[in-house]
Tab-separated table of N, CA, C and O in Angstrom:
chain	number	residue	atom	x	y	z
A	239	UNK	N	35.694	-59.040	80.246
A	239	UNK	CA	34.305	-58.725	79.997
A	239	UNK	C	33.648	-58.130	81.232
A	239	UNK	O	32.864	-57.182	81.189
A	240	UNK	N	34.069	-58.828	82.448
A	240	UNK	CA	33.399	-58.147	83.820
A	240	UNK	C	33.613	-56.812	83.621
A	240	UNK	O	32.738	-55.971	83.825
A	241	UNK	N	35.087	-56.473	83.108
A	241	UNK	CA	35.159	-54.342	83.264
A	241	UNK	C	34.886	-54.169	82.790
A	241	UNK	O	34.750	-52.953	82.926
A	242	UNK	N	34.361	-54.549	81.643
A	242	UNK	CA	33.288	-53.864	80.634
A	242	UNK	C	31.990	-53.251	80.898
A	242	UNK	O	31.464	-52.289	80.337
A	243	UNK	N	31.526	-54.059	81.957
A	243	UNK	CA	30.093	-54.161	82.608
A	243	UNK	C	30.155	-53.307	83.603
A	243	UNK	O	29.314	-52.408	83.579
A	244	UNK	N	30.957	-53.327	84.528
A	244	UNK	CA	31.115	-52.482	85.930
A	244	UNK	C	31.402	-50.986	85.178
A	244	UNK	O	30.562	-50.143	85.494
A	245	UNK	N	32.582	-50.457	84.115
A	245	UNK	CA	32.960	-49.408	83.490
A	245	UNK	C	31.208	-49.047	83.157
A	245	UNK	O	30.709	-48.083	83.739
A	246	UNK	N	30.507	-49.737	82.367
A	246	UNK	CA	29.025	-49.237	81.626
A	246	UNK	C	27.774	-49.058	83.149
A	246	UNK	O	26.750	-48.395	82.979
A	247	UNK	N	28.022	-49.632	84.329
A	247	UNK	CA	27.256	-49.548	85.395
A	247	UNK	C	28.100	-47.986	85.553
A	247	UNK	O	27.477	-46.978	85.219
A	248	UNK	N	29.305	-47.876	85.992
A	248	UNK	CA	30.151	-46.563	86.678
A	248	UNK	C	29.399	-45.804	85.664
A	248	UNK	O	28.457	-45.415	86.354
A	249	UNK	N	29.102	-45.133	83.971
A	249	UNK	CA	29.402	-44.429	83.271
A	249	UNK	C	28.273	-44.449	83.706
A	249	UNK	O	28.377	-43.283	84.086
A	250	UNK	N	27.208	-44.726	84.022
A	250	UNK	CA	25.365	-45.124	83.897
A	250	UNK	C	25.167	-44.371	85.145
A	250	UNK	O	24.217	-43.591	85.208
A	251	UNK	N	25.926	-44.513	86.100
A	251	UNK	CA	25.408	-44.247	87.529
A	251	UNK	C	26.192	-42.518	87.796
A	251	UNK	O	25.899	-41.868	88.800
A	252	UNK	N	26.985	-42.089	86.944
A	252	UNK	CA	27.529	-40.701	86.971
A	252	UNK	C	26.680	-40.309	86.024
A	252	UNK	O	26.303	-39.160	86.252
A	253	UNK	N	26.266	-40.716	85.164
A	253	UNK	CA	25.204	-39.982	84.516
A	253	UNK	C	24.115	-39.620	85.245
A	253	UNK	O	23.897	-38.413	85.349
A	254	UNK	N	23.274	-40.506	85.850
A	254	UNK	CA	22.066	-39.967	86.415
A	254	UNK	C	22.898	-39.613	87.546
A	254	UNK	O	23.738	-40.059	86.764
A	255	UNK	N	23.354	-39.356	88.316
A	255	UNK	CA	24.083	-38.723	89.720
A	255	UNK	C	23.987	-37.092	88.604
A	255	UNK	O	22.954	-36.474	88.859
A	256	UNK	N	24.651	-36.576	87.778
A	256	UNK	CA	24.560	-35.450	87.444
A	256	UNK	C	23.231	-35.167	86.772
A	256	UNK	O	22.963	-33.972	86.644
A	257	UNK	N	22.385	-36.014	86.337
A	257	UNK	CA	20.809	-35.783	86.110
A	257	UNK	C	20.364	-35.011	87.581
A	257	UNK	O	20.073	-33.839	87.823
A	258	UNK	N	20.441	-36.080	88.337
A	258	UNK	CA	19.850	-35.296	89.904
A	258	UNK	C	20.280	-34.151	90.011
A	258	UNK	O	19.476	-33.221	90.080
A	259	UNK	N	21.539	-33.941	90.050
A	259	UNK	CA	22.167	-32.720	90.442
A	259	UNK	C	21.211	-31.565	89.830
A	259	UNK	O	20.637	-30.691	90.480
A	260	UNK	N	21.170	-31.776	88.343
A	260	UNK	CA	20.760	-30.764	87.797
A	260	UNK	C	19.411	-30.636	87.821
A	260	UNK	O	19.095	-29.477	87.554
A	261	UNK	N	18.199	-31.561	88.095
A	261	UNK	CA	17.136	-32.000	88.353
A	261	UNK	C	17.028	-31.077	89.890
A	261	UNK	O	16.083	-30.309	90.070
A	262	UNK	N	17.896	-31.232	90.722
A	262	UNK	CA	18.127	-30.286	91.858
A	262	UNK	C	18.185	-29.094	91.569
A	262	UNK	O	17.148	-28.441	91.686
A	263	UNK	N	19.441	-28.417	91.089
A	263	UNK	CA	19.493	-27.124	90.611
A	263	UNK	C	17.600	-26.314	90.066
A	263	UNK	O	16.890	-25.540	90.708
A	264	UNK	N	17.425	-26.799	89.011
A	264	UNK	CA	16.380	-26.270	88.515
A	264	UNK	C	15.128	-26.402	89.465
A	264	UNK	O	14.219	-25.606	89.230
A	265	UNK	N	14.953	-27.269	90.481
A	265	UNK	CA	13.825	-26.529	91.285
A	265	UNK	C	14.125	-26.095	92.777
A	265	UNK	O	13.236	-25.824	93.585
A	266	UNK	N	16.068	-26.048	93.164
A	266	UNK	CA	16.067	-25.200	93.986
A	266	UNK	C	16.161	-23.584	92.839
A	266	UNK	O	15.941	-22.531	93.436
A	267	UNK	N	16.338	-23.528	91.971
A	267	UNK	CA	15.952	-22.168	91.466
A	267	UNK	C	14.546	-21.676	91.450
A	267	UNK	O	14.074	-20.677	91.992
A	268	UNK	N	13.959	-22.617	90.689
A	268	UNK	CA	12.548	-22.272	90.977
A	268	UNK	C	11.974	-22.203	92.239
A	268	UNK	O	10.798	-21.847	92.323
A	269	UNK	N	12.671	-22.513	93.334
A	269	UNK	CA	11.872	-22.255	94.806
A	269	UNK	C	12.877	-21.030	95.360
A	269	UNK	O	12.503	-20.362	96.324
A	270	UNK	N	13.706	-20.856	94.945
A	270	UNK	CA	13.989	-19.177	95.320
A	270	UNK	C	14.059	-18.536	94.240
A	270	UNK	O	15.202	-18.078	94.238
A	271	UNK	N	13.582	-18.240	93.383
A	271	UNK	CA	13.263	-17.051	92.286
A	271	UNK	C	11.438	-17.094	92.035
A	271	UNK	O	10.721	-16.138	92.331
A	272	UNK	N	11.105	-17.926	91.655
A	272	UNK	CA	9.650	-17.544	90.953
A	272	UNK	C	8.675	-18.699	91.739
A	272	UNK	O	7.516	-18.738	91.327
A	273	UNK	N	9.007	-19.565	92.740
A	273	UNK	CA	7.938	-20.443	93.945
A	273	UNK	C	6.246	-19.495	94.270
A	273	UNK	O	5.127	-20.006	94.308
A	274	UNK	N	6.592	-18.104	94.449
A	274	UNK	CA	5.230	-17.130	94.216
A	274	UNK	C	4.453	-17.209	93.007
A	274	UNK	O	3.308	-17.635	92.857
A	275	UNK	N	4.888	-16.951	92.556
A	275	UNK	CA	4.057	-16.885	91.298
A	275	UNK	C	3.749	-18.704	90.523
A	275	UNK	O	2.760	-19.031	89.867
A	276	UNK	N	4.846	-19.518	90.859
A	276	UNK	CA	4.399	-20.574	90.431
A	276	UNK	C	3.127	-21.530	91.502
A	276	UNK	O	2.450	-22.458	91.061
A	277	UNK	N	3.060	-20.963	93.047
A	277	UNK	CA	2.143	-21.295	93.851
A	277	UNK	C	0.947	-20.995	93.431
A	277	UNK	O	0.085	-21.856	93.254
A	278	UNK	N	0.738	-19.550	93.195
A	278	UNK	CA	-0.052	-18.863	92.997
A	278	UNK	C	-1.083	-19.403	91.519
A	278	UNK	O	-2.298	-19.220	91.600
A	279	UNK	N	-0.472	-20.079	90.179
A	279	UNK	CA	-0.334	-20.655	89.442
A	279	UNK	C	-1.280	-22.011	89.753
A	279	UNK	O	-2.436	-22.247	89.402
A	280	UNK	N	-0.396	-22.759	90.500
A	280	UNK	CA	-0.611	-23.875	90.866
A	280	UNK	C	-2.038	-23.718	92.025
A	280	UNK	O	-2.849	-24.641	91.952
A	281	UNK	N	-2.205	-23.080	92.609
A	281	UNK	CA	-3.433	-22.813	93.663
A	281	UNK	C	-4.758	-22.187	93.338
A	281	UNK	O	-5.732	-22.247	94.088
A	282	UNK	N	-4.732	-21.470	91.957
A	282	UNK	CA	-5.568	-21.126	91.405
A	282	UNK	C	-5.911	-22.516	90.031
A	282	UNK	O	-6.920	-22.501	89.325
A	283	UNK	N	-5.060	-23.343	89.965
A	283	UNK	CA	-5.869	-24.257	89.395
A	283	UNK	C	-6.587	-25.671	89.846
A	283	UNK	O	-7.366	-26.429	89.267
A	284	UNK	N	-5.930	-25.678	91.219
A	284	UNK	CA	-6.909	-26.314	92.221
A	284	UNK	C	-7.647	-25.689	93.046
A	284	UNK	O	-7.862	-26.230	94.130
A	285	UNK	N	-8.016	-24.867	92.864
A	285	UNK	CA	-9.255	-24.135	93.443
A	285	UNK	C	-9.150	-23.193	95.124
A	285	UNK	O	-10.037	-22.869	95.913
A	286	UNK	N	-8.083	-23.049	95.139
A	286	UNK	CA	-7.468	-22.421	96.326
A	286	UNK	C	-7.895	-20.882	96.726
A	286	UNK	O	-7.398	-19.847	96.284
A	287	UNK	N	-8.813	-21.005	97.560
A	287	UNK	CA	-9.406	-19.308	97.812
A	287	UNK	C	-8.473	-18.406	98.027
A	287	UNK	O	-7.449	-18.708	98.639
A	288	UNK	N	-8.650	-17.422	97.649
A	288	UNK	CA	-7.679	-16.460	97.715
A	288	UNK	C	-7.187	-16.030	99.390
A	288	UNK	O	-6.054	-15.967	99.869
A	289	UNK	N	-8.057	-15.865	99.798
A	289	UNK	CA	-7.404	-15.715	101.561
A	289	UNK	C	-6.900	-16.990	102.161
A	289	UNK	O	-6.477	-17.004	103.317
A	290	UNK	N	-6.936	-18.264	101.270
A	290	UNK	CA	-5.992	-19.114	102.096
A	290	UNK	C	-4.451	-19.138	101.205
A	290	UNK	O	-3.451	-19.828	101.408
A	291	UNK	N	-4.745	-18.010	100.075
A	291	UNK	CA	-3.501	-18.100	99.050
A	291	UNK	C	-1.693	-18.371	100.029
A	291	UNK	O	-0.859	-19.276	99.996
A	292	UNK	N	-1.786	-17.122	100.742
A	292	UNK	CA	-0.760	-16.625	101.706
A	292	UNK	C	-0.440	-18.284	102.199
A	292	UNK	O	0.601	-18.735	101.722
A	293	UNK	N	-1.228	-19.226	103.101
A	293	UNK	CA	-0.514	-20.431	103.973
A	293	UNK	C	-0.373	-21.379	102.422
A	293	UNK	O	0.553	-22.169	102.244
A	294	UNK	N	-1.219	-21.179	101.623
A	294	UNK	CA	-1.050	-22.270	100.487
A	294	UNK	C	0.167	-22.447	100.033
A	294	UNK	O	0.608	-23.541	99.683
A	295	UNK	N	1.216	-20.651	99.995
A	295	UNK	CA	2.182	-20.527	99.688
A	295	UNK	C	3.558	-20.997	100.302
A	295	UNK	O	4.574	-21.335	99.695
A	296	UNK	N	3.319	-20.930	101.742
A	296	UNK	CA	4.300	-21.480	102.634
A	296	UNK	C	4.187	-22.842	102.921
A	296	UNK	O	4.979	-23.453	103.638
A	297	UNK	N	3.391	-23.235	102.472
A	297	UNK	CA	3.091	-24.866	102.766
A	297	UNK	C	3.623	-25.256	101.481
A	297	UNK	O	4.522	-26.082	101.638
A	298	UNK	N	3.460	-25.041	100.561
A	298	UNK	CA	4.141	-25.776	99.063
A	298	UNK	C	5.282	-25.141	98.720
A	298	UNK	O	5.738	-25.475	97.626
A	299	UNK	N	6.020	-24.134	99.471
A	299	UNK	CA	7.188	-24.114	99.590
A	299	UNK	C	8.256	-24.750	100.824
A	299	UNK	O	9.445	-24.455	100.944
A	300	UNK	N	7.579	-25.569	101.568
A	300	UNK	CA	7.893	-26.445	102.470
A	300	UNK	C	7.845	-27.544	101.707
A	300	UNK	O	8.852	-28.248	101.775
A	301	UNK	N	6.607	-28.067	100.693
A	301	UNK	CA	6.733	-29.450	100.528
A	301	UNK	C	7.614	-29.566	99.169
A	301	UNK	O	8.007	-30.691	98.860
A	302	UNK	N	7.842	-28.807	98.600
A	302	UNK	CA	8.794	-28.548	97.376
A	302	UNK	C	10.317	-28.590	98.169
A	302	UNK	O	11.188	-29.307	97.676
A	303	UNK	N	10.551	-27.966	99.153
A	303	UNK	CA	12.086	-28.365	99.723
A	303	UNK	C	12.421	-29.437	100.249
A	303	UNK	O	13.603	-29.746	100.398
A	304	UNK	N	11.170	-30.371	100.711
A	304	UNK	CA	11.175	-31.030	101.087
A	304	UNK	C	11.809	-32.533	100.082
A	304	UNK	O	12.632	-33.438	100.215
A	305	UNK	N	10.641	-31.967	98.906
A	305	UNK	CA	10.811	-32.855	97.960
A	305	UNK	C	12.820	-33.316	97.267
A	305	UNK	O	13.555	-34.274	97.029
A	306	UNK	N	12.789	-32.029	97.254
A	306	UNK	CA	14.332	-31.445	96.911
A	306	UNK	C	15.397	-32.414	97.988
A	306	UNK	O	16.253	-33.273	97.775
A	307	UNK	N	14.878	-31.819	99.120
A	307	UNK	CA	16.333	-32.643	99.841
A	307	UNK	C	16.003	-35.159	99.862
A	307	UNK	O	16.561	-36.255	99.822
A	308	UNK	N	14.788	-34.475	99.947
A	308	UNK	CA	14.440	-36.251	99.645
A	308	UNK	C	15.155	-37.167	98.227
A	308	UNK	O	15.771	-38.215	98.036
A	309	UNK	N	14.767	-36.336	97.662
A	309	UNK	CA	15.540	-36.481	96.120
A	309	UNK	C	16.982	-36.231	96.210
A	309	UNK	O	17.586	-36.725	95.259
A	310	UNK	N	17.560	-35.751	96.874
A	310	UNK	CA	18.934	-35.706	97.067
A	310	UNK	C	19.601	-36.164	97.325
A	310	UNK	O	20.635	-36.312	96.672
A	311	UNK	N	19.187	-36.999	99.257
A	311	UNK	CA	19.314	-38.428	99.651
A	311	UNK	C	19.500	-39.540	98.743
A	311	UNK	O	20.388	-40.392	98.774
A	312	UNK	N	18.211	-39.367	97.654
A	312	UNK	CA	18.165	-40.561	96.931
A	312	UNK	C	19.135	-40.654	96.251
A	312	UNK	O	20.013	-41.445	96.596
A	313	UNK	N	19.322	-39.652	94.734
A	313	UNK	CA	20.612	-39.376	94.245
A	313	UNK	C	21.943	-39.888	94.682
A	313	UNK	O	22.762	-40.420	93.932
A	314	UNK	N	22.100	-39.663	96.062
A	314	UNK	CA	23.081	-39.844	96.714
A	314	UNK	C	23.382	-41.365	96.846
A	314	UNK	O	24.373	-41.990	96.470
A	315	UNK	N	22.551	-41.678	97.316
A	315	UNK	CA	22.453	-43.113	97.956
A	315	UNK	C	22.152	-43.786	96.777
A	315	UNK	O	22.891	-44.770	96.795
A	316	UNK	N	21.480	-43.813	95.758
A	316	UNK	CA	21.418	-45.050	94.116
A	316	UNK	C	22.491	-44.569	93.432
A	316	UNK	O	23.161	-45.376	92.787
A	317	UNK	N	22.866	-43.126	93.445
A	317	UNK	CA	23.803	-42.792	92.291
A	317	UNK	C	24.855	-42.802	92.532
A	317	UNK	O	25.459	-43.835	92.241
A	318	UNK	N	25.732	-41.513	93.273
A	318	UNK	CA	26.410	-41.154	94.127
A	318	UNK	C	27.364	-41.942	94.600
A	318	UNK	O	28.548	-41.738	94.331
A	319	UNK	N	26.989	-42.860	95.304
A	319	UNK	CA	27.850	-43.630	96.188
A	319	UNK	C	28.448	-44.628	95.135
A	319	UNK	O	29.572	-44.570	94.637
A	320	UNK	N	27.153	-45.847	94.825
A	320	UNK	CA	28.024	-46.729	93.593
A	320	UNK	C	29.196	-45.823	92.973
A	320	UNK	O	30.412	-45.836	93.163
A	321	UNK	N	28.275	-44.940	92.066
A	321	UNK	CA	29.422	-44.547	91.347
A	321	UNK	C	30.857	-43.989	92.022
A	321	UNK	O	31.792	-43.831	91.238
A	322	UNK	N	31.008	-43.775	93.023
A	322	UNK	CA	32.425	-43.371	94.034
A	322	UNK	C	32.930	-44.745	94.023
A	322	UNK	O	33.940	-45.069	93.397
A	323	UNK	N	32.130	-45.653	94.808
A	323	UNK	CA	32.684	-47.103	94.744
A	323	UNK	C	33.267	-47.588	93.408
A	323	UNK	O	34.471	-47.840	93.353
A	324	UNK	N	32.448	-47.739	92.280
A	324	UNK	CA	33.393	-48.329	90.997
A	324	UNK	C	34.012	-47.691	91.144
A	324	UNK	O	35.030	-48.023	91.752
A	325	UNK	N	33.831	-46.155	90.644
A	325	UNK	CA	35.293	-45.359	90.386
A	325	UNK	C	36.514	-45.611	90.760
A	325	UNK	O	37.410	-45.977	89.999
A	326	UNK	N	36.650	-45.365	92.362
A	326	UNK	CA	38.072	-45.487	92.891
A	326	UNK	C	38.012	-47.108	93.766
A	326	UNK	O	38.305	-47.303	94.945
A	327	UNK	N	37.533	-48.128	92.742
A	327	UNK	CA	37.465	-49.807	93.386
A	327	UNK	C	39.062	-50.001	92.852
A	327	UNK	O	39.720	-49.569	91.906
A	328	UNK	N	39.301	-50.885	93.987
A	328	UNK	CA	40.686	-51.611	93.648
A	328	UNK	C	40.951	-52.389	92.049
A	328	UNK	O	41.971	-52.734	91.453
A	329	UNK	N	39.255	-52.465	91.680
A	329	UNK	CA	39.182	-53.654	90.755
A	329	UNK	C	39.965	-53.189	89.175
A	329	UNK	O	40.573	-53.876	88.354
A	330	UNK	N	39.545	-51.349	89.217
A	330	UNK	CA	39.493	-50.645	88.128
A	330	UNK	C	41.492	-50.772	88.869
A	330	UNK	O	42.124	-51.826	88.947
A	331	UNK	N	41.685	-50.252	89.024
A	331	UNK	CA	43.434	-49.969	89.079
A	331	UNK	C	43.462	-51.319	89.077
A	331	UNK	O	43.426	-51.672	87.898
A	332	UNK	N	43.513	-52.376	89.893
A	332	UNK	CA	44.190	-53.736	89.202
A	332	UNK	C	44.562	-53.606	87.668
A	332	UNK	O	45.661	-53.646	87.114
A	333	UNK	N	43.325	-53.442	87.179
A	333	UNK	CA	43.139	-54.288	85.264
A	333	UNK	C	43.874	-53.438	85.303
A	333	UNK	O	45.023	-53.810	85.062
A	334	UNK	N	43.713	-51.890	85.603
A	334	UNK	CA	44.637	-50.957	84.827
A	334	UNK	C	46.354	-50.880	84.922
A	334	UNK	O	47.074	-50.195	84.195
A	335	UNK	N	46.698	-51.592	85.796
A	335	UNK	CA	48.058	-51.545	86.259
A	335	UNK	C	48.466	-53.176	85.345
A	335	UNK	O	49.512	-53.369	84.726
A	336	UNK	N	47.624	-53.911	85.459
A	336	UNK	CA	47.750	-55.394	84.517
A	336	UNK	C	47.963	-54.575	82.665
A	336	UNK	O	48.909	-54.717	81.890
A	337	UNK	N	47.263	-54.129	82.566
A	337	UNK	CA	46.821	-53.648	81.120
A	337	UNK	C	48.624	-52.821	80.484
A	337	UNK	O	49.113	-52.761	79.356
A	338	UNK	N	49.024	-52.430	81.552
A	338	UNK	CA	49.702	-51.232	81.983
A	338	UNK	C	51.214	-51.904	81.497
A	338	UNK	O	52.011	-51.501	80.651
A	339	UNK	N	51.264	-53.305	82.553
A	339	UNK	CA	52.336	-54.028	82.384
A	339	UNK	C	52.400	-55.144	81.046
A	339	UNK	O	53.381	-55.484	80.385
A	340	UNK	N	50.937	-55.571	80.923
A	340	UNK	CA	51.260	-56.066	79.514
A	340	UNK	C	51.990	-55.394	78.171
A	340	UNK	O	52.810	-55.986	77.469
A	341	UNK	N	51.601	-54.277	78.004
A	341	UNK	CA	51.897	-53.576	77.136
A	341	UNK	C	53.339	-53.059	77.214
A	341	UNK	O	53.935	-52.889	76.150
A	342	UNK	N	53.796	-52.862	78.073
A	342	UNK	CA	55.567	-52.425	78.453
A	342	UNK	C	56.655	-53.429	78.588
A	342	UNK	O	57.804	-53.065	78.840
């Protein structure tokens, strides 16, 4: 019953590890393809004068990469890692080498 639980934690924790990933992907795209026009977007609906448009733009494309690599860390470190650990744990090849020899 324990590998049951650790297998459903491993399957749980590669899932969101490739959520991030792709959660990554889509706004490092959006910060090198369309970050202009989505600033621009975003600064005209908080009230952003047009002559401060230009630093508004480089500043929320700083805090958007920022956001990105923070979120990445995280990914890494809640998702990422566990899931490396179950994966290749001694615990999973034990049962499996037990499972292995019962049956033969």
């Amino acid at each position: 019953m324990k590998n049951e639980y650790l297998r459903a934690i491993e399957s749980f924790a590669f899932r969101a590890f490739l959520i991030a990933i792709g959660f990554q992907m889509l706004t490092l795209s959006i910060l090198a393809f369309g970050s202009d026009e989505i600033a621009t977007v975003h600064g005209s609906i908080i009230g952003i004068k047009e002559s401060n448009m230009e630093q508004f733009k480089y500043d929320w494309k700083l805090q958007l990469f920022f956001f990105v690599s923070v979120f990445k860390v995280a990914g890494i470190l809640l998702f990422g890692i566990p899931w490396a650990v179950l994966r290749f744990s001694k615990i999973f090849r034990d049962n499996g080498l037990e499972t292995e020899n019962n049956e033969g």
